[in-house]
Short mmCIF file of C-alpha atoms and ligand atoms in Angstrom, two decimals:
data_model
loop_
_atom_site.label_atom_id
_atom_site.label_comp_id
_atom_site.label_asym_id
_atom_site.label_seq_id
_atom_site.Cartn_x
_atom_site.Cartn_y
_atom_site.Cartn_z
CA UNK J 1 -7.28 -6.18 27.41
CA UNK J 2 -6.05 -2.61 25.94
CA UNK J 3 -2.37 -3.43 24.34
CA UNK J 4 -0.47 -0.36 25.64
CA UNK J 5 1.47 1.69 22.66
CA UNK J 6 5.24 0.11 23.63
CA UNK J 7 3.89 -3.24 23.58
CA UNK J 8 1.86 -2.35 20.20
CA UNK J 9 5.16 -0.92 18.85
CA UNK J 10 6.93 -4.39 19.44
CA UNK J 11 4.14 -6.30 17.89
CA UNK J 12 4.67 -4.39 15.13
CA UNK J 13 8.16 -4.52 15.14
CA UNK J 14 8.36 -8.63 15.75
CA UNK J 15 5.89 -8.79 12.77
CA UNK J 16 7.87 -6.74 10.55
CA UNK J 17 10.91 -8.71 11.24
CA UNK J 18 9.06 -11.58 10.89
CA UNK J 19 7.95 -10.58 7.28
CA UNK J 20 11.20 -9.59 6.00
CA UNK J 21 12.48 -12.93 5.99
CA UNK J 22 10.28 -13.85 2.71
CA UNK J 23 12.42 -11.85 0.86
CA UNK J 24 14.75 -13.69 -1.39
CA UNK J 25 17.73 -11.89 -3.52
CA UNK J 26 16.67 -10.17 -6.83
CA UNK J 27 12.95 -10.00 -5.92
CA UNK J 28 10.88 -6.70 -6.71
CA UNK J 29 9.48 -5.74 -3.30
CA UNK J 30 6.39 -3.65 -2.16
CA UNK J 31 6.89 -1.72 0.44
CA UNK J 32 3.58 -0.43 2.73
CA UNK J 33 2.88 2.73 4.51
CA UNK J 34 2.57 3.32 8.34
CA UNK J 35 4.12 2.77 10.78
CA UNK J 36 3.96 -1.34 11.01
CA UNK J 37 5.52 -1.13 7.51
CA UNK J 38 7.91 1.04 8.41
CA UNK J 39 9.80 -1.18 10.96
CA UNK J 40 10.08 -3.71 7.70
CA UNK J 41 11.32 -0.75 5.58
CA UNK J 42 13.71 0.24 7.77
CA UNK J 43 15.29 -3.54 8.33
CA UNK J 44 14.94 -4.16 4.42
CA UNK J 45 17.47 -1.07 4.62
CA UNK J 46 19.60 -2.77 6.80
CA UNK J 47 19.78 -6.12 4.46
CA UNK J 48 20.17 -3.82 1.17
CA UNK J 49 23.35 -2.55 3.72
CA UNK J 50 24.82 -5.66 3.64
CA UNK J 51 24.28 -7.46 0.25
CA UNK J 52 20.95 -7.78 -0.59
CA UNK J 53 19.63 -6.93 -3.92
CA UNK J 54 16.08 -6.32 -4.59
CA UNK J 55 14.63 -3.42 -6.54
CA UNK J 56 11.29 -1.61 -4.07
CA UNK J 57 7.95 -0.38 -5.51
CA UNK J 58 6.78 2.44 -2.69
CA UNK J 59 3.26 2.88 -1.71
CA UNK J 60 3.19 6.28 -1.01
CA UNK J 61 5.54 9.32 -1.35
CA UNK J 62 6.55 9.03 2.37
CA UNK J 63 7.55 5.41 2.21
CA UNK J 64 9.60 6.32 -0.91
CA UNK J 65 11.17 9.47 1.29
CA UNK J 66 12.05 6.70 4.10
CA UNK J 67 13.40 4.04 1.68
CA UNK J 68 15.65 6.76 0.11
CA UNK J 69 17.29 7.40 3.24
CA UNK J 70 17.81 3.68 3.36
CA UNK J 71 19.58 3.61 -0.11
CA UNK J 72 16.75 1.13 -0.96
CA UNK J 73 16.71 1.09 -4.62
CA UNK J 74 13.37 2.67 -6.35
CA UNK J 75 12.06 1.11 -9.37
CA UNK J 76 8.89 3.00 -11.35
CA UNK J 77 5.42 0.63 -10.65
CA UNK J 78 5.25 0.66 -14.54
CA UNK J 79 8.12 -0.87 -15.34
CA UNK J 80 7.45 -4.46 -13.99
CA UNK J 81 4.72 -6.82 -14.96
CA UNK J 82 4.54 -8.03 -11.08
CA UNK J 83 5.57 -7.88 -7.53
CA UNK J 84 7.06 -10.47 -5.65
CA UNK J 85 6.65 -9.90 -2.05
CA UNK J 86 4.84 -6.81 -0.80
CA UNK J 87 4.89 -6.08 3.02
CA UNK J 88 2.42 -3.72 4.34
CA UNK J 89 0.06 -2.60 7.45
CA UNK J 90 -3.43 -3.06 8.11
CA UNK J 91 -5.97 -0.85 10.26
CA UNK J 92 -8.01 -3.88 11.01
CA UNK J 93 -8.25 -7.59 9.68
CA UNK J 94 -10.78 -10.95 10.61
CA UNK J 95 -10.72 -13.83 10.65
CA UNK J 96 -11.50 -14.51 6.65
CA UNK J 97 -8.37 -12.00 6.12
CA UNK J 98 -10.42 -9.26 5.04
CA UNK J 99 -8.71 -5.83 5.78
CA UNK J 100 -9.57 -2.22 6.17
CA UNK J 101 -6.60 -0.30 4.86
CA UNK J 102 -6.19 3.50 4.17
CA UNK J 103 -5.59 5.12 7.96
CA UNK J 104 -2.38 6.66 6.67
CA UNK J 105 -4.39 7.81 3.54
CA UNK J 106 -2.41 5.47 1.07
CA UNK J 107 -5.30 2.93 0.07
CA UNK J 108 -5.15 3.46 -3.58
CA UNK J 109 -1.55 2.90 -4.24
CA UNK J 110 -1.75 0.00 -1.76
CA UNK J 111 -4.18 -1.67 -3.39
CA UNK J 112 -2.93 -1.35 -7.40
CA UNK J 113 0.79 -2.42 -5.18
CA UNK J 114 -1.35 -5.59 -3.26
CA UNK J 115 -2.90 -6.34 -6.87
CA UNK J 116 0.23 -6.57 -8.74
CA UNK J 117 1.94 -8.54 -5.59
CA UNK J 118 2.54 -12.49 -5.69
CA UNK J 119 2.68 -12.54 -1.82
CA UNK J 120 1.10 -10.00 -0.14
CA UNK J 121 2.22 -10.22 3.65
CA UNK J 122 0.35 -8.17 5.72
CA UNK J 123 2.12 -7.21 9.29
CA UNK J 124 -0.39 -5.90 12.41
CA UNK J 125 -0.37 -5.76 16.13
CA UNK J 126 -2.48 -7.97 17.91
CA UNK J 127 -5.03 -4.54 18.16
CA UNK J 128 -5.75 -4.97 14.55
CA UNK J 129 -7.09 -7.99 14.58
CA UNK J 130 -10.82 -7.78 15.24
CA UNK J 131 -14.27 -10.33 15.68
CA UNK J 132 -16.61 -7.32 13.38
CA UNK J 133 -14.84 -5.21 10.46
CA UNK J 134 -15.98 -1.33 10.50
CA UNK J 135 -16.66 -1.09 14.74
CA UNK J 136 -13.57 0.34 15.90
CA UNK J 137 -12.25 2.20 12.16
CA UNK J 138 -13.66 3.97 9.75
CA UNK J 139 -13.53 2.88 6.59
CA UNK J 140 -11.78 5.34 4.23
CA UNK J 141 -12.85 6.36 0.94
CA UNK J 142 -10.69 8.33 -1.43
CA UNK J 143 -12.62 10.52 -4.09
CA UNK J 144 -11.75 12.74 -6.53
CA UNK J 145 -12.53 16.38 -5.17
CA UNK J 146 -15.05 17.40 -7.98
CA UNK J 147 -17.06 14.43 -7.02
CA UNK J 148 -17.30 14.80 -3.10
CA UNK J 149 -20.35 15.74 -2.38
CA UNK J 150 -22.66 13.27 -4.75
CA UNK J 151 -20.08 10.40 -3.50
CA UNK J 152 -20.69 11.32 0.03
CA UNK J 153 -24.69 11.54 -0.35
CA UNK J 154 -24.23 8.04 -2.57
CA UNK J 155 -22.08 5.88 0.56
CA UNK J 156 -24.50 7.61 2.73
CA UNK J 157 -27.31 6.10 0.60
CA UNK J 158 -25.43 2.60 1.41
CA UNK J 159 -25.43 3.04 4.86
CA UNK J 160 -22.22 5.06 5.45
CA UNK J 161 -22.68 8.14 7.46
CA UNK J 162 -19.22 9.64 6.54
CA UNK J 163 -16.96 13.24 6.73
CA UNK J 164 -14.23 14.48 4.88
CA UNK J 165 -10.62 13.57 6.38
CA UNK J 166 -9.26 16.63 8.12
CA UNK J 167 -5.75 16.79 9.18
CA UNK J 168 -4.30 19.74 10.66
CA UNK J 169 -7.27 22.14 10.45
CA UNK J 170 -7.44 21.09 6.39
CA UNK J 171 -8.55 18.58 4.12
CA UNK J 172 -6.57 15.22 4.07
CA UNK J 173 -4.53 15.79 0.50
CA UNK J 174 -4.33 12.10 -0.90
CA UNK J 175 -0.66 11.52 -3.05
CA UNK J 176 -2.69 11.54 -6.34
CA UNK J 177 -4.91 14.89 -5.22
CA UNK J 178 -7.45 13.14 -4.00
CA UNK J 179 -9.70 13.44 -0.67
CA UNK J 180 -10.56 11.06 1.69
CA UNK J 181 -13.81 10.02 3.27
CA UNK J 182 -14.52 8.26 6.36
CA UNK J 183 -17.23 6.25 6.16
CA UNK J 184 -19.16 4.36 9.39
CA UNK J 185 -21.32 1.93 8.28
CA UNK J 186 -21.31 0.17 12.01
CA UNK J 187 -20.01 -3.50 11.75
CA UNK J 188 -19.64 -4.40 7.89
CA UNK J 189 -21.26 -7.84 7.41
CA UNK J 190 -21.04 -8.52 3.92
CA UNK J 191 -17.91 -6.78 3.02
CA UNK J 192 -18.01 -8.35 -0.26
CA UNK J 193 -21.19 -6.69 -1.28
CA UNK J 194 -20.52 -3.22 -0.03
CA UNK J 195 -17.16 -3.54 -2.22
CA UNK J 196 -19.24 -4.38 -4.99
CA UNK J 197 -21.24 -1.48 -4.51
CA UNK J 198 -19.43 1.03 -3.42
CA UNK J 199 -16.75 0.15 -6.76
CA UNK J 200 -20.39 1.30 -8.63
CA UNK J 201 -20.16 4.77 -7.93
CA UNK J 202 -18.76 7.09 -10.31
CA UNK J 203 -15.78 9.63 -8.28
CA UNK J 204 -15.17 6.93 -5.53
CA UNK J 205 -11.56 6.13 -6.93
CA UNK J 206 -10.60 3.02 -4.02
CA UNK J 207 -12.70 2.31 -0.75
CA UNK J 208 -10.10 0.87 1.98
CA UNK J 209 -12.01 -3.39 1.71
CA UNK J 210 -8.89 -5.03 0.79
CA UNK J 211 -10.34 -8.65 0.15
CA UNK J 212 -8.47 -11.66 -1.37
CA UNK J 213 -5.36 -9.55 -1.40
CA UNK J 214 -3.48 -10.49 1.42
CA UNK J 215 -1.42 -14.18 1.25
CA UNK J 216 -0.46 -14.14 4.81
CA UNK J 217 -1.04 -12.19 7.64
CA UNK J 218 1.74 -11.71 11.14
CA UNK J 219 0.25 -10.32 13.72
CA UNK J 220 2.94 -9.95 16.29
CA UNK J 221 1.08 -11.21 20.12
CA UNK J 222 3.54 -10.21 22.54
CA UNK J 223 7.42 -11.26 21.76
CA UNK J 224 6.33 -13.52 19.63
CA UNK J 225 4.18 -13.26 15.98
CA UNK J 226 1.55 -15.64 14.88
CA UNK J 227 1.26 -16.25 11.20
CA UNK J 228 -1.61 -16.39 9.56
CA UNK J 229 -1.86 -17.73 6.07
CA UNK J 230 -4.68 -17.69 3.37
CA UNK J 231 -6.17 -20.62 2.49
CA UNK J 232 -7.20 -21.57 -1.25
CA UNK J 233 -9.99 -23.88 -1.91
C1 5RP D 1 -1.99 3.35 5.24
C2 5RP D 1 -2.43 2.04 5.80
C3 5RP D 1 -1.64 1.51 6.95
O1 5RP D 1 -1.18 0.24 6.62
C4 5RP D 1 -2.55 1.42 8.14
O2 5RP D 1 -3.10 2.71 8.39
C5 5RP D 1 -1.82 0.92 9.38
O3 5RP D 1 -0.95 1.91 9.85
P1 5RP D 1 -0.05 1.65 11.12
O4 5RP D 1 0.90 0.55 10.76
O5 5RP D 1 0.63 2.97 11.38
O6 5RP D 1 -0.97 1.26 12.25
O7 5RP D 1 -3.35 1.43 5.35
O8 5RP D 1 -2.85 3.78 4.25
#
């Protein structure tokens, strides 16, 4: 059944309020880009309002522009060791909590943010969560300009029949000058061996295969959220 956008925004919202909760006084916090992650941002703003304390690590220059407004203090990525909680969006996720990230063109800050993160809570509508990886999204690819072209022939070598993000008539332009490639490869089976490969090729700086990085997922299902957590062996 098709999840109609007003009941996809208040998945995202119940998710995002669900998330928020996790965060405890003092904590660094990640804070995601989209617009899942920006319901969380914007209630984080309204706990900072009234007391809380917690220093924020943006993922992309947007977020940071949003959490500004919010007087949501901004701390440099380099000056901690770790994260405490991040919350972010997804594009898709399964059912072994692997993700495809990097719709709102922000993989590659995501990822170093998930990476440094102690509890990565990823938030989603119920749309997001799918049976194959790769069928309904494209996975994005960011590249460094001077290296389009052979990275491009290289995913398409892999499988990936892929174009350069447009937006607006022009190329995508990433946060860290960087372009974007979406890449179909059909239903990704093995997503940890197309990681593997795709991290091989020299100019692909992040593909969007987010795998072992997310502690717990909420995926909001009508009023109410399901949470999803990851389980170690
Ligand atoms: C940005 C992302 C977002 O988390 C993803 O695109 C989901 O966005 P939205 O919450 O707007 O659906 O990966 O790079």
């Amino acid at each position: 059944m098709e999840t109609s956008s007003s009941a996809k925004d208040k998945e995202k919202q119940v998710a995002a309020l669900a998330a928020v909760t996790y965060i405890e006084n003092g904590q660094v916090i990640g804070l995601g880009t989209g617009s899942t992650a920006d319901y969380a941002i914007r209630e984080i703003g309204k706990l900072v309002q009234n007391g809380l304390q917690i220093k924020a690590i943006p993922t992309s220059k947007k977020t940071q522009v949003l959490a500004e407004s919010l007087h949501i203090p901004i701390i440099d990525s380099n000056s901690v060791d770790y994260i405490d909680v991040t919350i972010d969006g997804t594009d898709e996720f399964n059912d072994d909590m692997v993700l495809i990230k990097g719709g709102g063109g922000a993989l590659l800050r995501e990822k170093i943010v998930a990476s440094m993160t102690r509890k990565q809570i990823i938030i989603a509508d119920s749309s997001k969560q799918v049976a194959q990886l790769g069928l309904a999204f494209k996975l994005p690819i960011e590249v460094i300009p001077f290296a389009s072209n052979y990275v491009m022939n290289q995913v398409r070598e892999l499988g990936g029949a892929c174009n350069i993000r447009q937006k607006e008539d022009k190329t995508f332009v990433t946060d860290q000058g960087n372009w974007i490639l979406d890449a179909d490869f059909g239903h990704i089976q093995d997503p940890k061996s197309l990681s593997h490969s795709l991290n091989k090729i020299v100019g692909l700086v992040c593909h969007g295969l987010f795998i072992d990085l997310a502690d717990i997922i909420i995926v909001g299902k009508g009023n109410t959220v399901e949470t999803i957590l990851f389980e170690t062996s």
